[in-house]
Amino acid sequence: QVQLVESGGGLVQAGGSLRLSCAASGRTFSSYAMGWFRQAPGKEREFVTAISLSGGSTYSADSVKGRFTISRDNAKNTVYLQMNSLKPEDTAVYYCAARRGVLSTLSDQYGYWGQGTQVTVSS
């Protein structure tokens, strides 16, 4: 069992940056691959990026490649999402998620979710 709490969302102008954090409870954080997903109003939840157990492998959606970076600190039970060069179309509620085993781009393969944090990018 793991509980996830996101933070760091907010309002930013286009071209700006934000860093999201996701703190996990429990002592087995390093057993979970972590992912970030987002959901904009009226749209389905979509995959953003994910990271492997050790942090050695990551995978990102084409829409964020080169702009967003996922990282993790297993000693702090935290995963981060550094978002640079933000665009208005990045506006969404961002969720972190955890799953045992290898990273995945599919939301239904993640069993644990945070409550989400709002990111709003103004033009």
CSV table of N, CA, C and O in Angstrom, one decimal:
chain,number,residue,atom,x,y,z
A,1,GLN,N,0.8,-1.2,0.0
A,1,GLN,CA,0.0,0.0,0.0
A,1,GLN,C,0.9,1.2,0.0
A,1,GLN,O,1.9,1.3,0.7
A,2,VAL,N,0.5,2.2,-0.8
A,2,VAL,CA,1.3,3.5,-0.9
A,2,VAL,C,0.3,4.6,-1.1
A,2,VAL,O,-0.7,4.5,-1.8
A,3,GLN,N,0.5,5.7,-0.4
A,3,GLN,CA,-0.3,6.9,-0.5
A,3,GLN,C,0.6,8.0,-1.1
A,3,GLN,O,1.8,8.1,-0.8
A,4,LEU,N,0.0,8.7,-2.0
A,4,LEU,CA,0.7,9.7,-2.8
A,4,LEU,C,0.1,11.1,-2.6
A,4,LEU,O,-1.1,11.2,-2.7
A,5,VAL,N,0.9,12.1,-2.5
A,5,VAL,CA,0.5,13.5,-2.3
A,5,VAL,C,1.3,14.4,-3.2
A,5,VAL,O,2.5,14.5,-3.0
A,6,GLU,N,0.6,15.0,-4.2
A,6,GLU,CA,1.3,15.9,-5.1
A,6,GLU,C,1.3,17.3,-4.5
A,6,GLU,O,0.4,17.7,-3.7
A,7,SER,N,2.3,18.1,-5.0
A,7,SER,CA,2.3,19.5,-4.6
A,7,SER,C,3.1,20.2,-5.7
A,7,SER,O,3.8,19.6,-6.5
A,8,GLY,N,3.0,21.6,-5.7
A,8,GLY,CA,3.8,22.4,-6.6
A,8,GLY,C,3.1,22.9,-7.8
A,8,GLY,O,3.7,23.7,-8.6
A,9,GLY,N,1.8,22.6,-7.9
A,9,GLY,CA,1.0,23.2,-9.0
A,9,GLY,C,0.8,24.7,-8.8
A,9,GLY,O,1.1,25.3,-7.7
A,10,GLY,N,0.3,25.3,-9.8
A,10,GLY,CA,0.0,26.8,-9.7
A,10,GLY,C,-0.3,27.4,-11.0
A,10,GLY,O,-0.5,26.7,-12.0
A,11,LEU,N,-0.2,28.7,-11.0
A,11,LEU,CA,-0.5,29.5,-12.2
A,11,LEU,C,0.9,30.0,-12.7
A,11,LEU,O,1.6,30.6,-11.9
A,12,VAL,N,1.1,29.9,-14.0
A,12,VAL,CA,2.4,30.3,-14.6
A,12,VAL,C,2.2,30.8,-16.0
A,12,VAL,O,1.2,30.4,-16.6
A,13,GLN,N,3.0,31.8,-16.4
A,13,GLN,CA,2.8,32.3,-17.8
A,13,GLN,C,3.5,31.3,-18.8
A,13,GLN,O,4.4,30.6,-18.4
A,14,ALA,N,3.0,31.4,-20.0
A,14,ALA,CA,3.6,30.6,-21.0
A,14,ALA,C,5.1,30.9,-21.1
A,14,ALA,O,5.5,32.0,-21.0
A,15,GLY,N,5.9,29.8,-21.3
A,15,GLY,CA,7.3,29.9,-21.3
A,15,GLY,C,8.0,29.7,-19.9
A,15,GLY,O,9.2,29.6,-19.9
A,16,GLY,N,7.2,29.7,-18.9
A,16,GLY,CA,7.7,29.6,-17.6
A,16,GLY,C,7.9,28.1,-17.2
A,16,GLY,O,7.7,27.2,-18.0
A,17,SER,N,8.3,28.0,-15.9
A,17,SER,CA,8.6,26.6,-15.4
A,17,SER,C,7.9,26.4,-14.0
A,17,SER,O,7.6,27.3,-13.3
A,18,LEU,N,7.6,25.1,-13.8
A,18,LEU,CA,7.1,24.7,-12.5
A,18,LEU,C,7.8,23.3,-12.2
A,18,LEU,O,8.1,22.6,-13.1
A,19,ARG,N,7.9,23.0,-10.9
A,19,ARG,CA,8.3,21.7,-10.5
A,19,ARG,C,7.3,21.1,-9.6
A,19,ARG,O,7.0,21.6,-8.5
A,20,LEU,N,6.8,20.0,-10.0
A,20,LEU,CA,5.8,19.2,-9.2
A,20,LEU,C,6.6,18.2,-8.4
A,20,LEU,O,7.5,17.6,-8.8
A,21,SER,N,6.0,17.9,-7.2
A,21,SER,CA,6.6,16.9,-6.3
A,21,SER,C,5.5,15.9,-6.0
A,21,SER,O,4.3,16.3,-5.9
A,22,CYS,N,5.8,14.7,-5.8
A,22,CYS,CA,4.9,13.7,-5.3
A,22,CYS,C,5.5,12.9,-4.2
A,22,CYS,O,6.5,12.1,-4.5
A,23,ALA,N,5.0,13.0,-3.0
A,23,ALA,CA,5.6,12.4,-1.9
A,23,ALA,C,4.8,11.1,-1.6
A,23,ALA,O,3.6,11.1,-1.6
A,24,ALA,N,5.5,10.0,-1.4
A,24,ALA,CA,4.9,8.7,-1.2
A,24,ALA,C,5.1,8.2,0.3
A,24,ALA,O,6.2,8.5,0.8
A,25,SER,N,4.1,7.6,0.8
A,25,SER,CA,4.2,7.0,2.1
A,25,SER,C,4.8,5.6,2.0
A,25,SER,O,4.8,5.0,0.9
A,26,GLY,N,5.2,5.0,3.1
A,26,GLY,CA,5.6,3.7,3.1
A,26,GLY,C,7.1,3.5,2.9
A,26,GLY,O,7.8,4.4,2.6
A,27,ARG,N,7.6,2.3,3.1
A,27,ARG,CA,9.0,2.0,3.1
A,27,ARG,C,9.5,1.2,1.9
A,27,ARG,O,10.6,0.8,1.8
A,28,THR,N,8.5,1.1,0.9
A,28,THR,CA,8.9,0.3,-0.3
A,28,THR,C,8.8,1.1,-1.5
A,28,THR,O,8.5,0.6,-2.6
A,29,PHE,N,9.0,2.4,-1.4
A,29,PHE,CA,8.9,3.3,-2.6
A,29,PHE,C,9.7,2.8,-3.7
A,29,PHE,O,9.3,2.9,-4.9
A,30,SER,N,10.9,2.3,-3.5
A,30,SER,CA,11.8,1.9,-4.5
A,30,SER,C,11.3,0.6,-5.3
A,30,SER,O,11.8,0.2,-6.3
A,31,SER,N,10.2,0.0,-4.8
A,31,SER,CA,9.5,-1.1,-5.5
A,31,SER,C,8.5,-0.7,-6.5
A,31,SER,O,7.9,-1.5,-7.2
A,32,TYR,N,8.3,0.6,-6.6
A,32,TYR,CA,7.2,1.1,-7.5
A,32,TYR,C,7.8,2.0,-8.6
A,32,TYR,O,8.6,2.9,-8.4
A,33,ALA,N,7.4,1.6,-9.8
A,33,ALA,CA,7.6,2.6,-10.9
A,33,ALA,C,6.6,3.7,-10.8
A,33,ALA,O,5.5,3.5,-10.3
A,34,MET,N,7.0,4.9,-11.2
A,34,MET,CA,6.1,6.1,-10.9
A,34,MET,C,5.8,6.7,-12.3
A,34,MET,O,6.6,6.8,-13.2
A,35,GLY,N,4.6,7.3,-12.3
A,35,GLY,CA,4.2,8.0,-13.6
A,35,GLY,C,3.5,9.3,-13.2
A,35,GLY,O,3.0,9.4,-12.1
A,36,TRP,N,3.5,10.1,-14.2
A,36,TRP,CA,2.7,11.4,-14.1
A,36,TRP,C,1.7,11.3,-15.3
A,36,TRP,O,2.1,11.0,-16.4
A,37,PHE,N,0.5,11.7,-15.0
A,37,PHE,CA,-0.6,11.8,-15.9
A,37,PHE,C,-1.2,13.1,-15.8
A,37,PHE,O,-1.0,13.8,-14.7
A,38,ARG,N,-2.0,13.5,-16.8
A,38,ARG,CA,-2.7,14.8,-16.6
A,38,ARG,C,-4.1,14.7,-17.3
A,38,ARG,O,-4.3,13.9,-18.2
A,39,GLN,N,-5.0,15.5,-16.8
A,39,GLN,CA,-6.3,15.6,-17.4
A,39,GLN,C,-6.8,17.0,-17.5
A,39,GLN,O,-6.9,17.7,-16.5
A,40,ALA,N,-7.0,17.4,-18.7
A,40,ALA,CA,-7.6,18.7,-19.0
A,40,ALA,C,-9.1,18.7,-19.0
A,40,ALA,O,-9.7,17.6,-19.2
A,41,PRO,N,-9.7,19.8,-18.7
A,41,PRO,CA,-11.2,19.9,-18.7
A,41,PRO,C,-11.8,19.3,-20.0
A,41,PRO,O,-11.4,19.7,-21.1
A,42,GLY,N,-12.7,18.4,-19.9
A,42,GLY,CA,-13.4,17.8,-21.0
A,42,GLY,C,-12.6,16.8,-21.8
A,42,GLY,O,-13.0,16.3,-22.9
A,43,LYS,N,-11.4,16.5,-21.3
A,43,LYS,CA,-10.6,15.5,-22.0
A,43,LYS,C,-10.3,14.3,-21.1
A,43,LYS,O,-10.4,14.3,-19.9
A,44,GLU,N,-9.8,13.2,-21.8
A,44,GLU,CA,-9.5,12.0,-21.0
A,44,GLU,C,-8.1,12.2,-20.4
A,44,GLU,O,-7.3,13.0,-20.8
A,45,ARG,N,-7.9,11.5,-19.3
A,45,ARG,CA,-6.6,11.5,-18.7
A,45,ARG,C,-5.5,10.9,-19.7
A,45,ARG,O,-5.7,9.9,-20.3
A,46,GLU,N,-4.4,11.6,-19.7
A,46,GLU,CA,-3.3,11.2,-20.6
A,46,GLU,C,-2.0,11.0,-19.9
A,46,GLU,O,-1.7,11.7,-18.9
A,47,PHE,N,-1.2,10.1,-20.5
A,47,PHE,CA,0.1,9.9,-20.0
A,47,PHE,C,1.0,11.0,-20.3
A,47,PHE,O,1.0,11.6,-21.4
A,48,VAL,N,1.9,11.4,-19.3
A,48,VAL,CA,2.9,12.4,-19.5
A,48,VAL,C,4.3,11.8,-19.5
A,48,VAL,O,5.0,11.9,-20.5
A,49,THR,N,4.7,11.1,-18.4
A,49,THR,CA,6.0,10.6,-18.3
A,49,THR,C,6.0,9.6,-17.2
A,49,THR,O,5.2,9.6,-16.3
A,50,ALA,N,7.0,8.7,-17.2
A,50,ALA,CA,7.2,7.7,-16.2
A,50,ALA,C,8.7,7.4,-16.0
A,50,ALA,O,9.5,7.6,-16.8
A,51,ILE,N,8.9,6.8,-14.8
A,51,ILE,CA,10.3,6.5,-14.4
A,51,ILE,C,10.3,5.1,-13.8
A,51,ILE,O,9.4,4.7,-13.1
A,52,SER,N,11.4,4.4,-14.0
A,52,SER,CA,11.6,3.1,-13.5
A,52,SER,C,11.9,3.1,-12.0
A,52,SER,O,12.1,4.1,-11.4
A,53,LEU,N,12.0,1.9,-11.4
A,53,LEU,CA,12.2,1.8,-9.9
A,53,LEU,C,13.5,2.5,-9.5
A,53,LEU,O,13.4,3.2,-8.5
A,54,SER,N,14.5,2.3,-10.2
A,54,SER,CA,15.8,2.9,-9.8
A,54,SER,C,16.0,4.3,-10.3
A,54,SER,O,16.9,5.0,-9.9
A,55,GLY,N,15.2,4.7,-11.3
A,55,GLY,CA,15.3,6.0,-11.9
A,55,GLY,C,16.2,5.9,-13.2
A,55,GLY,O,16.5,6.9,-13.8
A,56,GLY,N,16.7,4.7,-13.5
A,56,GLY,CA,17.6,4.6,-14.6
A,56,GLY,C,16.9,4.7,-16.0
A,56,GLY,O,17.6,4.9,-17.0
A,57,SER,N,15.6,4.5,-16.0
A,57,SER,CA,14.9,4.5,-17.3
A,57,SER,C,13.7,5.5,-17.1
A,57,SER,O,13.0,5.5,-16.1
A,58,THR,N,13.5,6.3,-18.2
A,58,THR,CA,12.3,7.1,-18.2
A,58,THR,C,11.7,7.1,-19.6
A,58,THR,O,12.3,6.6,-20.6
A,59,TYR,N,10.5,7.5,-19.7
A,59,TYR,CA,9.8,7.5,-21.0
A,59,TYR,C,8.8,8.6,-20.9
A,59,TYR,O,8.1,8.8,-19.9
A,60,SER,N,8.7,9.4,-22.0
A,60,SER,CA,7.8,10.6,-22.0
A,60,SER,C,7.0,10.6,-23.2
A,60,SER,O,7.4,10.2,-24.3
A,61,ALA,N,5.8,11.2,-23.1
A,61,ALA,CA,5.0,11.5,-24.3
A,61,ALA,C,5.7,12.5,-25.2
A,61,ALA,O,6.4,13.4,-24.8
A,62,ASP,N,5.4,12.3,-26.5
A,62,ASP,CA,6.0,13.2,-27.5
A,62,ASP,C,5.7,14.7,-27.2
A,62,ASP,O,6.6,15.6,-27.4
A,63,SER,N,4.6,14.9,-26.7
A,63,SER,CA,4.1,16.3,-26.4
A,63,SER,C,5.0,17.1,-25.4
A,63,SER,O,5.0,18.3,-25.3
A,64,VAL,N,5.7,16.3,-24.6
A,64,VAL,CA,6.5,16.9,-23.5
A,64,VAL,C,8.0,16.7,-23.6
A,64,VAL,O,8.7,17.2,-22.8
A,65,LYS,N,8.4,15.8,-24.5
A,65,LYS,CA,9.8,15.5,-24.7
A,65,LYS,C,10.6,16.8,-24.9
A,65,LYS,O,10.2,17.7,-25.7
A,66,GLY,N,11.7,16.9,-24.2
A,66,GLY,CA,12.5,18.1,-24.3
A,66,GLY,C,12.1,19.2,-23.4
A,66,GLY,O,12.9,20.2,-23.3
A,67,ARG,N,10.9,19.1,-22.8
A,67,ARG,CA,10.5,20.2,-22.0
A,67,ARG,C,10.3,19.7,-20.5
A,67,ARG,O,10.5,20.5,-19.6
A,68,PHE,N,9.8,18.5,-20.3
A,68,PHE,CA,9.5,18.0,-19.0
A,68,PHE,C,10.5,16.9,-18.7
A,68,PHE,O,10.9,16.1,-19.5
A,69,THR,N,10.9,16.8,-17.4
A,69,THR,CA,11.8,15.8,-16.9
A,69,THR,C,11.3,15.2,-15.6
A,69,THR,O,11.0,15.9,-14.7
A,70,ILE,N,11.3,13.9,-15.6
A,70,ILE,CA,10.9,13.2,-14.4
A,70,ILE,C,12.1,12.7,-13.7
A,70,ILE,O,13.1,12.3,-14.4
A,71,SER,N,12.1,12.7,-12.4
A,71,SER,CA,13.2,12.2,-11.6
A,71,SER,C,12.7,11.7,-10.3
A,71,SER,O,11.5,12.0,-9.9
A,72,ARG,N,13.5,10.9,-9.6
A,72,ARG,CA,13.0,10.4,-8.3
A,72,ARG,C,14.2,10.4,-7.3
A,72,ARG,O,15.3,10.2,-7.7
A,73,ASP,N,13.8,10.5,-6.0
A,73,ASP,CA,14.8,10.4,-5.0
A,73,ASP,C,14.2,9.3,-4.0
A,73,ASP,O,13.3,9.6,-3.2
A,74,ASN,N,14.7,8.1,-4.1
A,74,ASN,CA,14.2,7.0,-3.3
A,74,ASN,C,14.5,7.2,-1.9
A,74,ASN,O,13.8,6.6,-1.0
A,75,ALA,N,15.5,7.9,-1.5
A,75,ALA,CA,15.8,8.2,-0.1
A,75,ALA,C,14.8,9.1,0.5
A,75,ALA,O,14.5,9.0,1.7
A,76,LYS,N,14.1,9.9,-0.3
A,76,LYS,CA,13.1,10.8,0.2
A,76,LYS,C,11.7,10.4,-0.2
A,76,LYS,O,10.7,11.1,0.1
A,77,ASN,N,11.6,9.2,-0.8
A,77,ASN,CA,10.3,8.7,-1.2
A,77,ASN,C,9.5,9.8,-2.1
A,77,ASN,O,8.3,10.0,-1.9
A,78,THR,N,10.2,10.4,-3.0
A,78,THR,CA,9.6,11.5,-3.7
A,78,THR,C,10.0,11.4,-5.2
A,78,THR,O,11.1,11.0,-5.6
A,79,VAL,N,9.0,11.7,-6.1
A,79,VAL,CA,9.2,11.8,-7.5
A,79,VAL,C,8.9,13.2,-7.9
A,79,VAL,O,8.0,13.8,-7.3
A,80,TYR,N,9.6,13.7,-8.9
A,80,TYR,CA,9.5,15.1,-9.3
A,80,TYR,C,9.2,15.2,-10.8
A,80,TYR,O,9.5,14.3,-11.6
A,81,LEU,N,8.5,16.2,-11.1
A,81,LEU,CA,8.3,16.6,-12.5
A,81,LEU,C,8.7,18.0,-12.8
A,81,LEU,O,8.0,18.9,-12.3
A,82,GLN,N,9.8,18.2,-13.4
A,82,GLN,CA,10.3,19.5,-13.8
A,82,GLN,C,9.7,19.9,-15.1
A,82,GLN,O,9.9,19.2,-16.1
A,83,MET,N,8.9,20.9,-15.2
A,83,MET,CA,8.2,21.4,-16.4
A,83,MET,C,8.8,22.7,-16.8
A,83,MET,O,8.7,23.7,-16.1
A,84,ASN,N,9.4,22.7,-18.0
A,84,ASN,CA,10.0,24.0,-18.6
A,84,ASN,C,9.2,24.3,-19.8
A,84,ASN,O,8.5,23.5,-20.4
A,85,SER,N,9.4,25.5,-20.3
A,85,SER,CA,8.8,26.0,-21.5
A,85,SER,C,7.3,25.6,-21.6
A,85,SER,O,6.8,25.1,-22.6
A,86,LEU,N,6.6,25.9,-20.5
A,86,LEU,CA,5.2,25.6,-20.5
A,86,LEU,C,4.4,26.3,-21.5
A,86,LEU,O,4.6,27.5,-21.8
A,87,LYS,N,3.4,25.6,-22.0
A,87,LYS,CA,2.4,26.1,-23.0
A,87,LYS,C,1.0,26.1,-22.4
A,87,LYS,O,0.7,25.3,-21.5
A,88,PRO,N,0.2,26.9,-22.9
A,88,PRO,CA,-1.2,26.9,-22.4
A,88,PRO,C,-1.9,25.5,-22.5
A,88,PRO,O,-2.7,25.2,-21.7
A,89,GLU,N,-1.5,24.7,-23.5
A,89,GLU,CA,-2.1,23.4,-23.7
A,89,GLU,C,-1.6,22.4,-22.6
A,89,GLU,O,-2.1,21.3,-22.6
A,90,ASP,N,-0.6,22.8,-21.8
A,90,ASP,CA,-0.2,22.0,-20.7
A,90,ASP,C,-1.1,22.2,-19.5
A,90,ASP,O,-1.0,21.5,-18.5
A,91,THR,N,-2.1,23.1,-19.5
A,91,THR,CA,-3.0,23.3,-18.5
A,91,THR,C,-3.8,22.0,-18.2
A,91,THR,O,-4.5,21.5,-19.1
A,92,ALA,N,-3.8,21.6,-17.0
A,92,ALA,CA,-4.5,20.3,-16.6
A,92,ALA,C,-4.3,20.1,-15.1
A,92,ALA,O,-3.5,20.8,-14.4
A,93,VAL,N,-5.0,19.1,-14.6
A,93,VAL,CA,-4.7,18.6,-13.3
A,93,VAL,C,-3.7,17.5,-13.5
A,93,VAL,O,-3.9,16.6,-14.3
A,94,TYR,N,-2.6,17.5,-12.8
A,94,TYR,CA,-1.5,16.6,-12.9
A,94,TYR,C,-1.6,15.6,-11.7
A,94,TYR,O,-1.7,16.0,-10.6
A,95,TYR,N,-1.5,14.3,-12.1
A,95,TYR,CA,-1.6,13.2,-11.1
A,95,TYR,C,-0.3,12.4,-11.1
A,95,TYR,O,0.2,12.1,-12.2
A,96,CYS,N,0.2,12.0,-10.0
A,96,CYS,CA,1.2,11.0,-9.9
A,96,CYS,C,0.6,9.7,-9.6
A,96,CYS,O,-0.5,9.6,-9.0
A,97,ALA,N,1.2,8.6,-10.1
A,97,ALA,CA,0.7,7.3,-9.9
A,97,ALA,C,1.9,6.3,-9.7
A,97,ALA,O,3.0,6.6,-10.1
A,98,ALA,N,1.5,5.2,-9.0
A,98,ALA,CA,2.5,4.2,-8.7
A,98,ALA,C,2.1,2.8,-9.1
A,98,ALA,O,0.9,2.5,-9.0
A,99,ARG,N,3.0,2.0,-9.5
A,99,ARG,CA,2.7,0.6,-9.8
A,99,ARG,C,3.9,-0.2,-9.5
A,99,ARG,O,5.1,0.2,-9.7
A,100,ARG,N,3.7,-1.4,-9.1
A,100,ARG,CA,4.8,-2.4,-8.8
A,100,ARG,C,5.3,-2.8,-10.2
A,100,ARG,O,4.5,-3.1,-11.1
A,101,GLY,N,6.6,-2.9,-10.3
A,101,GLY,CA,7.2,-3.5,-11.5
A,101,GLY,C,7.6,-2.4,-12.4
A,101,GLY,O,8.0,-1.3,-12.0
A,102,VAL,N,7.6,-2.8,-13.7
A,102,VAL,CA,8.2,-1.9,-14.7
A,102,VAL,C,7.3,-0.7,-15.0
A,102,VAL,O,6.1,-0.7,-14.7
A,103,LEU,N,7.9,0.4,-15.5
A,103,LEU,CA,7.1,1.5,-15.9
A,103,LEU,C,6.1,1.2,-17.0
A,103,LEU,O,6.4,0.3,-17.8
A,104,SER,N,5.1,2.0,-17.0
A,104,SER,CA,4.0,1.8,-18.0
A,104,SER,C,3.5,3.1,-18.5
A,104,SER,O,3.5,4.1,-17.7
A,105,THR,N,3.0,3.2,-19.7
A,105,THR,CA,2.3,4.4,-20.1
A,105,THR,C,0.8,4.3,-20.0
A,105,THR,O,0.1,5.3,-20.3
A,106,LEU,N,0.3,3.2,-19.5
A,106,LEU,CA,-1.1,2.9,-19.4
A,106,LEU,C,-1.7,3.2,-18.0
A,106,LEU,O,-1.2,2.6,-17.0
A,107,SER,N,-2.6,4.1,-17.9
A,107,SER,CA,-3.1,4.5,-16.6
A,107,SER,C,-3.8,3.4,-15.9
A,107,SER,O,-3.7,3.3,-14.6
A,108,ASP,N,-4.4,2.4,-16.6
A,108,ASP,CA,-5.1,1.4,-15.9
A,108,ASP,C,-4.1,0.3,-15.3
A,108,ASP,O,-4.6,-0.6,-14.6
A,109,GLN,N,-2.8,0.5,-15.5
A,109,GLN,CA,-1.9,-0.4,-14.9
A,109,GLN,C,-1.3,0.2,-13.6
A,109,GLN,O,-0.4,-0.4,-13.0
A,110,TYR,N,-1.7,1.4,-13.3
A,110,TYR,CA,-1.3,2.0,-12.0
A,110,TYR,C,-2.3,1.8,-11.0
A,110,TYR,O,-3.5,2.2,-11.2
A,111,GLY,N,-1.9,1.3,-9.8
A,111,GLY,CA,-2.9,1.0,-8.8
A,111,GLY,C,-3.1,2.1,-7.7
A,111,GLY,O,-4.0,2.0,-7.0
A,112,TYR,N,-2.2,3.0,-7.7
A,112,TYR,CA,-2.2,4.0,-6.7
A,112,TYR,C,-2.0,5.4,-7.3
A,112,TYR,O,-1.2,5.6,-8.2
A,113,TRP,N,-2.9,6.3,-6.8
A,113,TRP,CA,-3.0,7.6,-7.4
A,113,TRP,C,-3.0,8.7,-6.3
A,113,TRP,O,-3.6,8.5,-5.2
A,114,GLY,N,-2.4,9.8,-6.6
A,114,GLY,CA,-2.6,11.0,-5.8
A,114,GLY,C,-3.9,11.7,-6.1
A,114,GLY,O,-4.6,11.3,-7.0
A,115,GLN,N,-4.1,12.8,-5.4
A,115,GLN,CA,-5.3,13.6,-5.5
A,115,GLN,C,-5.3,14.6,-6.7
A,115,GLN,O,-6.3,15.1,-7.1
A,116,GLY,N,-4.1,14.8,-7.2
A,116,GLY,CA,-3.9,15.7,-8.3
A,116,GLY,C,-3.5,17.1,-7.8
A,116,GLY,O,-3.9,17.6,-6.7
A,117,THR,N,-2.9,17.9,-8.7
A,117,THR,CA,-2.5,19.3,-8.5
A,117,THR,C,-2.7,20.0,-9.8
A,117,THR,O,-2.4,19.6,-10.8
A,118,GLN,N,-3.4,21.2,-9.6
A,118,GLN,CA,-3.7,22.0,-10.8
A,118,GLN,C,-2.5,22.8,-11.3
A,118,GLN,O,-1.8,23.5,-10.6
A,119,VAL,N,-2.3,22.7,-12.6
A,119,VAL,CA,-1.3,23.5,-13.3
A,119,VAL,C,-2.1,24.3,-14.4
A,119,VAL,O,-2.8,23.8,-15.2
A,120,THR,N,-1.9,25.6,-14.3
A,120,THR,CA,-2.6,26.5,-15.2
A,120,THR,C,-1.5,27.4,-15.9
A,120,THR,O,-0.8,28.1,-15.2
A,121,VAL,N,-1.5,27.4,-17.2
A,121,VAL,CA,-0.5,28.1,-18.0
A,121,VAL,C,-1.3,29.2,-18.8
A,121,VAL,O,-2.1,28.9,-19.6
A,122,SER,N,-1.0,30.4,-18.5
A,122,SER,CA,-1.7,31.5,-19.2
A,122,SER,C,-0.9,32.0,-20.4
A,122,SER,O,0.4,31.9,-20.4
A,123,SER,N,-1.6,32.4,-21.4
A,123,SER,CA,-1.0,32.9,-22.6
A,123,SER,C,-0.6,34.3,-22.6
A,123,SER,O,-0.9,35.1,-21.7
